[in-house]
Amino acid sequence: MGKHFLFLLSFIGLLLFKQTSVLAIANEPWVQSLSITSSAGACNEINISVVPGDGARRIVIVRAGAPVSVVPVDGTGYNGGSIYGTGTNMGNGNFVVFSGSGNATTINGFDGGAQYFFASFEFNGVGSNSNYLTSGSPIDSAIAPGISMTVLSSSGDICQGSSVQLQAAGAVTYEWSPTSTLSDSTGSIVTATPLSTTTYIVLGTDANGCQDTKSLNIIVNTPPAVSLSSFQSICINEGVVTLSGGAPVGGTYSGSGISNGQLNPVIAGPGTLAIDYTYTNIHGCTATASSTIQIKNAPVVTLGNFNAMCIDGSPIALSGGSPMGGTYSGTAVNGQGVFSPVNAGLGTHSIKYIVSAQGCSDTSVSSITVNPLPVVSFATLSPTCLNTTPFNLSGGTPVGGNYTGIGIVSNQFRPAVAGVGTVFLTYTYTNSNGCTASDTSALRVNGLPTVTFSTLNAVCANTGPVNLTQGSPAGGVYSGLGIGGNTFYTGIAGPGTHPLVYTYRDNNNCSNSATQNITVNDIPAVNLGRDTLICSDASITLNGGNWSSYNWSNGATAPTIHLDTAGRGIGTFRFILLATNQFTCANRDTVFVTFDVCSKIVNQELSNLNAFPNPFSESIQLSYYDKYDVFVFDITGKLVFEKKDVSSLLTFGNELKVGVYLVKLVTSKGEYKKIVVKE
């Protein structure tokens, strides 16, 4: 019972709270504004007419260039403004131009030629009691009539004494004010020179008499107060001086020889130098203060170089300082300007020369090097050979000395001049101040091995590899055209006389060589001509050429042989000639001769038959200018291939074995036969 009572009380309280909350805001309208109409009015005006819904009031929102992008918020009151831009700014370019119970109004202050978008919302209540109907709001847009004037300035922030250009556009006539600081009061472009911050107003009128007013605020900034304290005089040789004394800090110094706030008196030169200090404040306004600085001349002091000395050298009176009358100082330098190398010790010692004049002084510094007597060594020299090319000697330290002895010319050793045996060579080194020492080393010059290369017999171009053993002592290396290891290749060298070299290196790493010529004689160029087909009642003569001897496969030894069917009959026969020239070099050639009955043969047409290549290894191509049948016979007369009605290039032979074949063509003009060979 208690729990239900407590729940009932809670529920009643919630209802009372909700009722109180509802009573805090007006009821939301049920019907939205039915329509909104916007139309151009007089100059820069737009007339607004709304067909109301059931709300007691309505709010009209306008946005330039794009549709309205906001909606009113419940519990918020908005102020309308009959001049565009004076009502509540709802953000993102949305302004309230009407809020009330009426349904029509006229808004001015629009830019002529610009498009404006409108939206109407019904609402009840006032101020924080307002309740808006935001869905389904009607929208419309219109282009404002009248003048659309724009103004701009070349700068909105200038310094006192500067000018700024003001420019207006969009009207026909213009009236500027105030006029006292303007170059012109009626132009579209005027120049303003305000002494203080000034707001300029321009009234523009277009051709229809419509007017618009725009304003520009020009801020005039005061130049900074700048000061520069005086400078103490400096000597021209003091080096770069960092300038200071300008106020406020952060400005810029300028003048002859000044860069990045530093003065180089050498660049500026002696005399009175004007220095400006310029400061620019945060507004870009600039002011300058000036001062001077006195740059005094100083003596130009120089000190020449000193020659290096040996540690045991005599003391020297220092000289070479200019101008005269200065003072020398440094290690082991006495009051009279005398330097003692013994007292100074080894190393490089600084010498100063100082001259003062008119309150400015200059110093020049040089140095004297005291050298020890050089420690000279000459490393052991490796033996060399009598025929070694002259070489530059090394091994003497410190480097830069000279070598002397038998066989040496300009630090170069020439073994052939020194001769076989041991020679003693000397290395002498003199340091930069004439300190000298030397050392001696021995050098062995070894003789050369005795190398011979006996006579080589002449060979033929087709002899093949020739083993070389004629060089002595054994173990050397052969070189020359056609040489590979210890073998001479006649085919690589070719016909002619070729010099071959044999080089041998002994245990002392000394080498010598001998040269011998080898003659490669050419082989006879034997050519029995093309394979031939002749008729059984004819004969042929084979000519072997002009050589020293002949050996035909039929046993003949004459330069030529005469062939016919006698003792042979019909068929294909091979003839080989082995010929020898005057150098006893031999070569051979082979020809096939076919004897045929020659029935219906037209010899003058045989030249039109072409078989290529012949001999062949895989296939052969046959061509004839007319239509033909092909029959191929082996050496036994067996038909091994045939093809009829051939009218183009014919390729065959892959299926044939190695051997000699008779190809017969049967054409409309007769039969043609040709011998082909497959290798």
XYZ file of C-alpha atoms in Angstrom:
679
model
C 0.000 0.000 0.000
C 2.797 2.409 0.930
C 4.769 1.691 -2.258
C 1.745 2.365 -4.509
C 1.012 5.622 -2.681
C 4.599 6.805 -3.119
C 4.458 5.947 -6.854
C 1.203 7.877 -7.228
C 2.727 10.926 -5.558
C 5.755 10.705 -7.872
C 3.557 10.438 -10.968
C 1.433 13.438 -9.895
C 4.632 15.414 -9.264
C 5.917 14.576 -12.728
C 2.642 15.696 -14.296
C 2.767 18.940 -12.360
C 6.397 19.500 -13.470
C 5.557 18.872 -17.098
C 2.528 21.144 -16.861
C 4.713 23.851 -15.319
C 7.301 23.357 -18.122
C 4.626 23.586 -20.803
C 3.209 26.720 -19.292
C 6.712 28.355 -19.595
C 6.520 28.526 -23.440
C 3.716 29.302 -25.887
C 2.004 26.650 -27.976
C 3.640 25.846 -31.299
C 1.519 26.812 -34.353
C -0.050 24.008 -36.351
C -0.027 25.659 -39.787
C 3.172 27.147 -41.268
C 3.163 30.340 -43.318
C 1.491 29.403 -46.573
C 3.784 31.441 -48.831
C 6.272 34.297 -48.969
C 6.665 36.669 -51.897
C 9.649 38.969 -52.440
C 9.688 41.672 -55.130
C 11.888 44.613 -56.064
C 10.864 47.955 -54.656
C 12.383 51.395 -54.948
C 16.134 52.065 -54.744
C 17.871 49.192 -52.908
C 14.497 48.006 -51.480
C 12.705 44.638 -51.554
C 9.008 44.261 -50.662
C 8.075 41.211 -48.547
C 4.536 39.719 -48.421
C 3.620 36.625 -46.377
C 0.387 34.582 -46.457
C 0.163 33.726 -42.727
C -0.491 30.340 -41.139
C -2.232 29.942 -37.788
C 0.555 31.543 -35.722
C 0.042 34.807 -33.896
C 3.332 36.097 -35.325
C 5.905 35.277 -37.935
C 9.619 35.816 -38.422
C 11.315 36.501 -41.806
C 15.030 35.615 -42.295
C 17.099 36.775 -45.278
C 20.469 35.585 -46.628
C 22.514 37.058 -49.488
C 23.642 34.836 -52.381
C 22.377 31.492 -50.984
C 19.205 29.996 -49.395
C 18.538 30.601 -45.685
C 20.595 28.052 -43.716
C 19.267 28.495 -40.114
C 15.936 28.099 -38.263
C 14.749 30.039 -35.202
C 15.257 28.444 -31.791
C 12.354 28.037 -29.343
C 12.556 30.251 -26.284
C 14.556 32.911 -28.141
C 13.358 36.314 -29.214
C 14.686 37.884 -32.425
C 14.717 41.533 -33.532
C 13.816 42.492 -37.064
C 15.524 45.342 -38.905
C 13.998 47.179 -41.846
C 17.531 47.971 -43.020
C 19.378 44.848 -44.168
C 22.017 43.808 -41.638
C 20.556 45.752 -38.654
C 18.368 42.904 -37.396
C 19.541 39.903 -35.344
C 22.584 38.198 -36.943
C 21.846 34.482 -36.784
C 25.279 33.553 -38.186
C 26.611 32.389 -41.546
C 25.144 35.465 -43.297
C 21.546 34.982 -42.034
C 19.808 38.166 -40.713
C 16.283 38.734 -39.251
C 14.455 41.480 -41.198
C 10.932 41.092 -39.711
C 9.437 39.691 -36.500
C 5.811 40.491 -35.623
C 2.109 39.941 -36.293
C 1.975 41.683 -39.650
C 2.337 40.028 -43.041
C 4.041 42.647 -45.213
C 7.085 44.907 -44.942
C 9.660 46.754 -47.030
C 13.374 46.238 -46.383
C 16.065 48.584 -47.697
C 19.869 48.704 -47.562
C 20.354 45.907 -50.113
C 23.134 45.947 -52.729
C 21.674 46.536 -56.145
C 22.004 43.574 -58.521
C 22.562 41.058 -55.676
C 20.206 38.106 -55.095
C 18.657 37.648 -51.631
C 16.822 34.557 -50.285
C 13.916 34.765 -47.770
C 12.176 32.254 -45.442
C 9.116 32.720 -43.148
C 8.404 30.861 -39.871
C 5.132 31.021 -37.845
C 5.428 31.352 -34.033
C 3.440 32.070 -30.870
C 4.611 33.862 -27.795
C 7.081 36.682 -27.255
C 10.790 36.668 -26.369
C 11.723 33.702 -24.157
C 8.094 32.443 -24.434
C 8.405 32.127 -28.239
C 7.619 28.759 -29.846
C 8.443 28.423 -33.574
C 7.115 26.072 -36.250
C 10.352 25.310 -38.187
C 9.251 22.650 -40.659
C 7.823 23.406 -44.101
C 8.745 27.082 -44.136
C 8.052 28.816 -47.502
C 10.978 30.394 -49.322
C 11.468 32.942 -52.100
C 14.253 35.088 -53.575
C 14.574 38.432 -55.348
C 17.273 40.556 -56.936
C 17.583 43.950 -55.286
C 17.228 47.030 -57.538
C 19.249 50.198 -57.309
C 22.845 51.013 -56.647
C 25.537 48.512 -55.611
C 28.547 50.475 -54.517
C 31.868 49.077 -53.236
C 34.777 50.916 -51.606
C 38.329 49.888 -50.808
C 41.632 51.423 -49.807
C 45.227 50.632 -50.743
C 45.915 50.376 -46.998
C 43.836 50.674 -43.845
C 46.839 51.345 -41.637
C 49.389 54.053 -42.537
C 52.080 56.088 -40.887
C 51.821 59.814 -40.210
C 52.820 61.772 -43.305
C 51.965 58.907 -45.690
C 49.125 58.827 -48.228
C 46.558 56.176 -49.064
C 44.445 55.705 -52.163
C 40.652 55.425 -51.708
C 38.542 53.917 -54.482
C 34.735 53.686 -54.933
C 32.870 51.830 -57.703
C 29.268 51.141 -58.724
C 27.865 54.719 -58.813
C 27.821 57.541 -61.353
C 28.769 60.417 -59.021
C 30.577 60.453 -55.697
C 30.859 62.864 -52.764
C 33.712 62.251 -50.292
C 34.106 63.743 -46.817
C 35.887 65.120 -44.893
C 37.502 66.938 -47.806
C 40.382 68.737 -46.038
C 42.873 65.867 -46.393
C 41.668 64.587 -49.781
C 43.168 65.280 -53.179
C 39.652 65.334 -54.692
C 36.139 65.144 -53.211
C 34.164 63.913 -56.242
C 36.349 61.376 -58.039
C 35.958 57.609 -57.948
C 39.633 57.395 -56.916
C 41.032 59.942 -54.448
C 44.237 60.259 -52.410
C 43.950 60.799 -48.659
C 46.744 62.229 -46.458
C 45.232 62.180 -42.958
C 47.182 63.612 -40.012
C 45.335 61.339 -37.592
C 42.982 58.390 -37.703
C 40.042 59.426 -39.938
C 36.806 57.831 -41.171
C 36.078 58.799 -44.797
C 32.494 58.649 -46.072
C 31.458 58.496 -49.728
C 27.930 59.095 -50.982
C 27.320 57.478 -54.364
C 24.439 58.227 -56.727
C 23.564 56.103 -59.769
C 21.815 57.121 -63.009
C 18.352 56.535 -61.466
C 19.087 58.759 -58.517
C 19.513 55.873 -56.108
C 22.111 56.558 -53.425
C 24.353 54.457 -51.210
C 26.790 55.425 -48.482
C 29.971 53.571 -47.600
C 32.755 54.423 -45.147
C 36.460 53.609 -44.765
C 38.383 54.007 -41.533
C 42.058 54.908 -42.087
C 44.244 54.419 -38.999
C 47.188 56.867 -38.798
C 50.099 55.624 -36.682
C 52.694 57.908 -35.032
C 56.386 57.374 -36.031
C 58.645 56.012 -33.250
C 61.012 58.256 -31.226
C 64.499 57.154 -32.287
C 67.889 58.200 -30.828
C 71.547 57.269 -31.457
C 74.336 57.976 -28.938
C 77.792 59.196 -30.027
C 80.656 56.828 -30.904
C 84.264 56.766 -29.678
C 86.975 56.951 -32.340
C 88.523 53.677 -33.553
C 91.626 52.607 -35.460
C 91.185 51.362 -38.987
C 92.818 48.049 -38.135
C 90.721 47.213 -35.071
C 88.700 44.722 -37.008
C 84.913 44.496 -37.318
C 83.078 46.542 -34.639
C 79.574 45.675 -33.438
C 77.554 48.915 -33.306
C 75.282 49.828 -30.376
C 73.602 52.903 -28.820
C 70.532 52.993 -31.058
C 67.152 53.178 -29.272
C 64.679 51.545 -29.269
C 66.670 48.346 -29.796
C 65.947 46.236 -32.828
C 66.636 48.849 -35.484
C 69.095 48.867 -38.374
C 72.460 50.630 -38.694
C 73.547 51.908 -42.122
C 76.507 53.674 -43.626
C 79.697 52.935 -45.526
C 81.263 49.619 -44.429
C 78.241 48.648 -42.271
C 76.532 45.272 -42.690
C 74.230 43.414 -40.263
C 74.958 45.894 -37.466
C 78.736 45.608 -37.794
C 81.212 48.221 -39.037
C 84.235 47.179 -41.063
C 86.576 50.190 -40.771
C 88.793 48.957 -43.601
C 85.843 49.131 -46.017
C 84.662 52.478 -44.605
C 88.147 54.009 -44.807
C 89.731 56.661 -42.566
C 87.945 59.894 -41.648
C 84.579 60.898 -40.204
C 81.877 58.352 -41.011
C 78.150 59.194 -40.806
C 76.060 56.410 -39.236
C 72.240 56.260 -39.423
C 70.063 54.210 -37.073
C 66.615 53.408 -38.426
C 63.844 51.838 -36.369
C 60.461 50.578 -37.588
C 57.651 50.028 -35.033
C 54.936 47.369 -35.079
C 52.795 49.590 -37.331
C 55.507 49.776 -39.969
C 56.301 53.424 -39.192
C 59.970 54.375 -39.476
C 62.228 57.049 -37.988
C 65.993 57.608 -38.212
C 68.655 59.099 -35.910
C 72.228 59.919 -36.994
C 75.679 60.165 -35.426
C 79.335 60.049 -36.555
C 82.415 57.987 -35.770
C 86.061 58.908 -36.309
C 88.200 56.227 -38.021
C 91.929 56.825 -37.515
C 94.667 55.563 -39.818
C 97.098 52.979 -38.434
C 100.564 52.072 -39.710
C 100.561 49.260 -42.255
C 103.101 46.800 -40.876
C 104.555 43.874 -42.800
C 107.094 41.240 -41.901
C 108.745 39.048 -44.501
C 109.306 35.318 -44.243
C 112.348 33.908 -42.469
C 114.433 31.061 -43.848
C 114.534 27.903 -41.784
C 117.719 27.302 -39.794
C 119.681 24.313 -38.588
C 119.861 23.703 -34.855
C 123.608 24.437 -34.935
C 123.243 27.652 -36.972
C 124.691 30.988 -35.808
C 122.419 33.684 -34.235
C 120.969 36.158 -36.773
C 119.840 39.782 -36.491
C 116.144 39.847 -37.456
C 115.138 42.081 -40.356
C 112.434 42.455 -42.962
C 109.937 44.477 -40.837
C 108.348 47.536 -42.437
C 108.172 50.439 -41.736
C 111.484 50.664 -39.945
C 111.751 51.577 -36.282
C 109.570 48.824 -34.885
C 110.319 46.196 -32.269
C 110.929 42.428 -32.752
C 109.847 39.967 -30.081
C 109.454 36.207 -29.652
C 111.172 33.077 -28.334
C 114.991 33.483 -28.068
C 114.836 37.073 -29.405
C 116.947 39.485 -27.312
C 116.478 43.230 -26.845
C 118.595 43.975 -29.913
C 116.363 41.832 -32.176
C 118.813 38.903 -32.435
C 117.433 35.345 -32.740
C 119.445 32.337 -31.467
C 118.385 28.926 -32.919
C 120.267 27.047 -30.180
C 118.394 28.925 -27.428
C 115.057 28.604 -29.271
C 115.335 24.838 -29.790
C 113.726 22.655 -32.433
C 110.365 23.664 -33.904
C 108.607 26.657 -35.396
C 108.830 29.893 -33.423
C 106.582 32.947 -33.803
C 108.231 36.312 -34.435
C 106.265 39.566 -33.990
C 107.073 43.005 -35.369
C 105.176 45.964 -33.792
C 105.038 49.619 -34.976
C 103.003 52.404 -33.204
C 101.933 55.813 -34.649
C 99.274 58.419 -33.684
C 97.761 56.197 -31.013
C 97.250 53.263 -33.365
C 99.547 50.295 -33.732
C 99.842 47.335 -36.046
C 101.553 43.995 -35.726
C 102.782 41.557 -38.326
C 103.688 37.982 -37.467
C 106.041 35.567 -39.165
C 107.904 32.480 -37.987
C 111.307 30.813 -37.980
C 111.630 27.041 -38.134
C 114.617 25.455 -36.421
C 115.286 22.074 -38.002
C 117.310 19.218 -36.574
C 120.057 17.745 -38.660
C 118.144 15.337 -40.876
C 118.149 11.613 -40.022
C 118.765 10.002 -43.400
C 118.387 6.299 -44.252
C 118.629 4.332 -47.459
C 116.684 1.038 -47.385
C 118.168 -2.191 -48.783
C 117.659 -2.428 -52.548
C 116.307 -5.574 -54.215
C 118.486 -7.159 -56.936
C 117.648 -6.225 -60.502
C 118.439 -7.540 -63.971
C 120.831 -6.193 -66.583
C 117.998 -5.584 -69.086
C 115.577 -3.996 -66.614
C 114.139 -0.736 -67.903
C 115.710 2.283 -66.161
C 113.732 3.010 -63.000
C 113.434 5.784 -60.443
C 115.185 4.949 -57.192
C 113.270 4.958 -53.890
C 113.847 3.908 -50.319
C 115.720 7.029 -49.264
C 114.163 8.942 -46.368
C 113.189 11.656 -45.858
C 111.899 11.844 -49.418
C 113.099 14.637 -51.636
C 116.814 13.898 -51.616
C 119.200 12.927 -54.416
C 120.684 9.553 -55.425
C 124.256 9.285 -56.734
C 126.526 6.455 -57.890
C 127.462 4.342 -60.936
C 124.541 4.007 -63.363
C 122.486 6.867 -61.848
C 121.264 9.728 -64.027
C 118.820 12.254 -62.480
C 117.834 9.877 -59.639
C 117.155 7.128 -62.205
C 119.150 3.878 -62.096
C 120.167 2.320 -65.431
C 121.278 -1.331 -64.977
C 122.761 -1.595 -68.479
C 125.079 1.342 -67.672
C 126.102 -0.022 -64.253
C 126.835 -3.530 -65.631
C 126.694 -6.923 -63.908
C 127.858 -6.945 -60.292
C 127.291 -5.078 -57.014
C 127.263 -1.254 -57.033
C 127.107 1.103 -54.042
C 124.633 3.963 -54.253
C 124.338 7.013 -51.985
C 121.201 8.916 -50.915
C 121.764 12.525 -49.807
C 119.051 14.686 -48.254
C 119.162 18.415 -47.603
C 116.342 19.970 -45.563
C 114.734 23.339 -46.295
C 117.540 25.326 -44.573
C 120.483 23.442 -46.017
C 120.939 20.783 -43.297
C 122.438 17.760 -45.068
C 123.023 14.021 -44.339
C 123.441 10.850 -46.425
C 123.285 7.023 -46.345
C 124.568 4.247 -48.653
C 123.001 0.996 -49.918
C 124.238 -1.816 -52.198
C 122.449 -2.962 -55.362
C 123.119 -6.265 -57.172
C 122.774 -6.278 -60.988
C 122.248 -9.866 -62.227
C 123.142 -11.043 -65.714
C 120.607 -12.409 -68.210
C 119.963 -16.081 -69.026
C 121.177 -17.330 -72.440
C 118.073 -18.071 -74.519
C 118.005 -19.760 -77.978
C 115.208 -20.524 -80.421
C 116.191 -23.015 -83.166
C 114.979 -22.819 -86.774
C 111.325 -23.651 -87.508
C 110.369 -25.676 -90.601
C 107.881 -24.218 -93.041
C 104.307 -25.569 -92.785
C 101.152 -25.502 -94.870
C 98.080 -23.434 -94.067
C 96.111 -26.670 -93.481
C 98.811 -28.448 -91.488
C 96.963 -27.854 -88.235
C 98.485 -27.412 -84.734
C 102.300 -27.468 -84.529
C 103.905 -28.364 -81.177
C 106.764 -25.950 -80.310
C 109.832 -27.365 -78.516
C 112.641 -25.335 -80.109
C 113.088 -22.813 -77.242
C 115.941 -23.329 -74.757
C 116.272 -23.536 -71.748
C 113.007 -25.438 -71.325
C 110.179 -23.907 -69.301
C 109.838 -20.622 -71.144
C 106.832 -19.046 -72.834
C 106.068 -18.783 -76.580
C 104.208 -15.752 -77.975
C 103.157 -14.403 -81.358
C 100.303 -14.613 -83.869
C 98.601 -18.026 -83.795
C 100.287 -19.098 -80.509
C 98.266 -20.862 -77.816
C 100.412 -22.223 -74.985
C 103.191 -24.267 -76.649
C 101.188 -24.754 -79.854
C 101.256 -22.814 -83.134
C 97.964 -22.907 -85.044
C 98.463 -22.525 -88.774
C 94.783 -21.876 -89.462
C 94.765 -18.894 -87.051
C 98.052 -17.402 -88.265
C 97.267 -17.839 -91.977
C 99.745 -17.838 -94.882
C 102.868 -15.720 -94.552
C 106.027 -15.411 -92.454
C 105.316 -14.896 -88.742
C 107.876 -13.952 -86.034
C 107.540 -16.079 -82.874
C 109.180 -15.140 -79.544
C 110.467 -17.500 -76.843
C 110.938 -15.904 -73.395
C 112.675 -17.564 -70.439
C 112.942 -16.283 -66.825
C 115.699 -17.650 -64.526
C 115.842 -18.083 -60.753
C 116.938 -14.430 -60.335
C 113.695 -13.391 -62.038
C 115.734 -12.124 -64.996
C 114.303 -12.849 -68.397
C 115.647 -12.970 -71.942
C 114.083 -13.888 -75.243
C 114.879 -15.134 -78.736
C 112.901 -14.749 -81.943
C 112.428 -17.170 -84.813
C 110.322 -16.874 -87.974
C 107.930 -19.561 -89.169
C 106.644 -19.638 -92.735
C 103.071 -20.785 -93.425
C 102.652 -21.689 -97.105
C 99.309 -21.362 -98.809
C 97.445 -24.454 -100.110
C 96.333 -24.866 -103.732
C 92.858 -23.557 -104.484
C 91.485 -26.613 -106.309
C 88.132 -25.998 -108.083
C 86.554 -28.552 -110.440
C 83.458 -26.420 -111.004
C 79.782 -27.196 -110.460
C 78.244 -30.668 -110.561
C 77.349 -31.429 -114.172
C 74.706 -33.392 -116.147
C 75.520 -34.333 -119.735
C 73.901 -36.552 -122.324
C 75.083 -40.108 -122.794
C 76.389 -39.353 -126.258
C 78.485 -36.376 -125.061
C 81.723 -36.050 -123.067
C 83.263 -33.607 -120.553
C 86.815 -32.520 -119.642
C 87.635 -31.741 -115.960
C 90.483 -29.217 -115.509
C 92.421 -29.448 -112.201
C 94.255 -26.113 -112.604
C 97.976 -25.239 -112.641
C 99.732 -27.129 -109.768
C 102.845 -29.196 -109.222
C 101.178 -32.643 -109.085
C 97.722 -34.205 -109.579
C 96.111 -37.358 -108.177
C 92.600 -38.109 -109.555
C 90.250 -40.623 -107.951
C 90.210 -42.572 -111.247
C 94.019 -42.976 -111.053
C 94.911 -40.204 -113.515
C 97.859 -37.861 -112.728
C 97.452 -35.310 -115.533
C 96.122 -31.760 -115.040
C 92.929 -32.690 -116.950
C 90.812 -35.816 -117.522
C 88.327 -36.559 -120.345
C 85.076 -38.310 -119.345
C 82.278 -40.070 -121.273
C 79.982 -43.105 -120.787
C 82.590 -45.581 -122.000
C 83.088 -48.126 -119.251
C 80.576 -46.339 -117.020
C 77.179 -46.266 -118.623
C 74.255 -44.111 -117.522
C 74.274 -42.672 -113.939
C 75.969 -40.224 -111.534
C 79.696 -40.553 -110.789
C 81.943 -38.756 -108.242
C 85.420 -37.534 -109.229
C 88.023 -36.304 -106.676
C 91.273 -34.434 -107.380
C 94.093 -34.114 -104.814
C 96.516 -31.411 -106.056
C 99.918 -30.363 -104.637
C 101.569 -26.920 -105.145
C 105.284 -25.977 -105.272
C 105.424 -25.926 -101.424
C 104.190 -29.598 -101.332
C 100.966 -28.297 -99.758
C 97.932 -30.309 -100.901
C 94.183 -29.646 -101.273
C 91.264 -31.420 -102.911
C 87.902 -30.864 -104.616
C 84.997 -33.134 -105.604
C 82.538 -32.965 -108.515
C 79.566 -35.143 -109.531
C 78.994 -35.895 -113.223
C 75.689 -37.414 -114.384
C 75.338 -39.147 -117.765
C 71.708 -39.236 -118.986
C 69.921 -40.372 -122.144
C 68.635 -36.767 -122.420
C 65.289 -37.615 -124.012
C 63.214 -34.469 -124.764
C 65.819 -32.220 -123.055
C 65.867 -28.545 -123.920
C 69.305 -27.449 -122.703
C 68.717 -23.766 -123.193
C 65.912 -23.897 -120.620
C 68.100 -25.532 -117.944
C 69.304 -22.129 -116.733
C 65.741 -21.373 -115.580
C 65.927 -24.200 -113.006
C 67.324 -23.175 -109.612
C 68.103 -25.439 -106.604
C 69.458 -23.789 -103.422
C 71.469 -24.554 -101.403
C 73.357 -27.347 -103.142
C 74.824 -29.288 -101.381
C 72.265 -29.035 -98.521
C 72.115 -30.407 -94.980
C 68.390 -30.251 -94.111
C 66.100 -29.045 -96.915
C 66.528 -27.635 -100.423
C 64.418 -25.109 -102.347
C 63.510 -25.720 -105.992
C 62.132 -23.021 -108.308
C 61.154 -22.779 -111.964
C 59.370 -20.034 -113.816
C 56.579 -22.327 -115.191
C 54.273 -25.069 -113.865
C 56.093 -28.390 -113.398
C 56.128 -31.971 -111.991
C 59.049 -33.086 -109.772
C 60.592 -36.597 -109.536
C 63.617 -37.329 -107.291
C 65.718 -40.539 -107.765
C 68.506 -41.882 -105.547
C 71.832 -43.124 -106.963
C 70.300 -46.584 -107.567
C 67.510 -45.086 -109.734
C 64.773 -45.554 -107.081
C 62.031 -42.891 -106.987
C 62.197 -41.399 -103.461
C 60.064 -38.232 -103.851
C 57.524 -36.794 -106.285
C 55.282 -33.718 -106.471
C 52.991 -32.785 -109.378
C 51.424 -29.533 -110.537
C 53.922 -27.318 -108.737
C 53.510 -23.663 -109.680
C 55.685 -21.924 -107.039
C 58.707 -22.440 -104.790
C 59.035 -26.044 -103.593
C 60.893 -27.027 -100.400
C 61.799 -30.691 -99.757
C 64.671 -32.925 -98.629
C 64.119 -33.292 -94.857
C 63.001 -36.857 -95.408
C 66.003 -37.762 -97.611
C 69.129 -39.501 -96.331
C 72.655 -38.242 -96.918
C 73.671 -38.982 -100.528
C 73.490 -37.979 -104.197
C 70.103 -37.517 -105.914
C 68.828 -36.833 -109.445
C 66.046 -34.230 -109.619
C 63.885 -34.416 -112.799
C 61.441 -31.656 -113.777
C 58.761 -32.379 -116.376
C 57.367 -29.198 -117.956
C 55.385 -28.240 -121.017
C 58.698 -27.473 -122.714
C 60.467 -30.721 -121.865
C 62.349 -32.505 -119.094
C 65.171 -31.002 -116.996
C 67.535 -32.873 -114.706
C 69.836 -31.644 -111.930
C 72.156 -33.394 -109.448
C 71.768 -32.385 -105.761
C 73.790 -33.610 -102.798
C 72.639 -33.924 -99.143
C 75.540 -33.829 -96.681
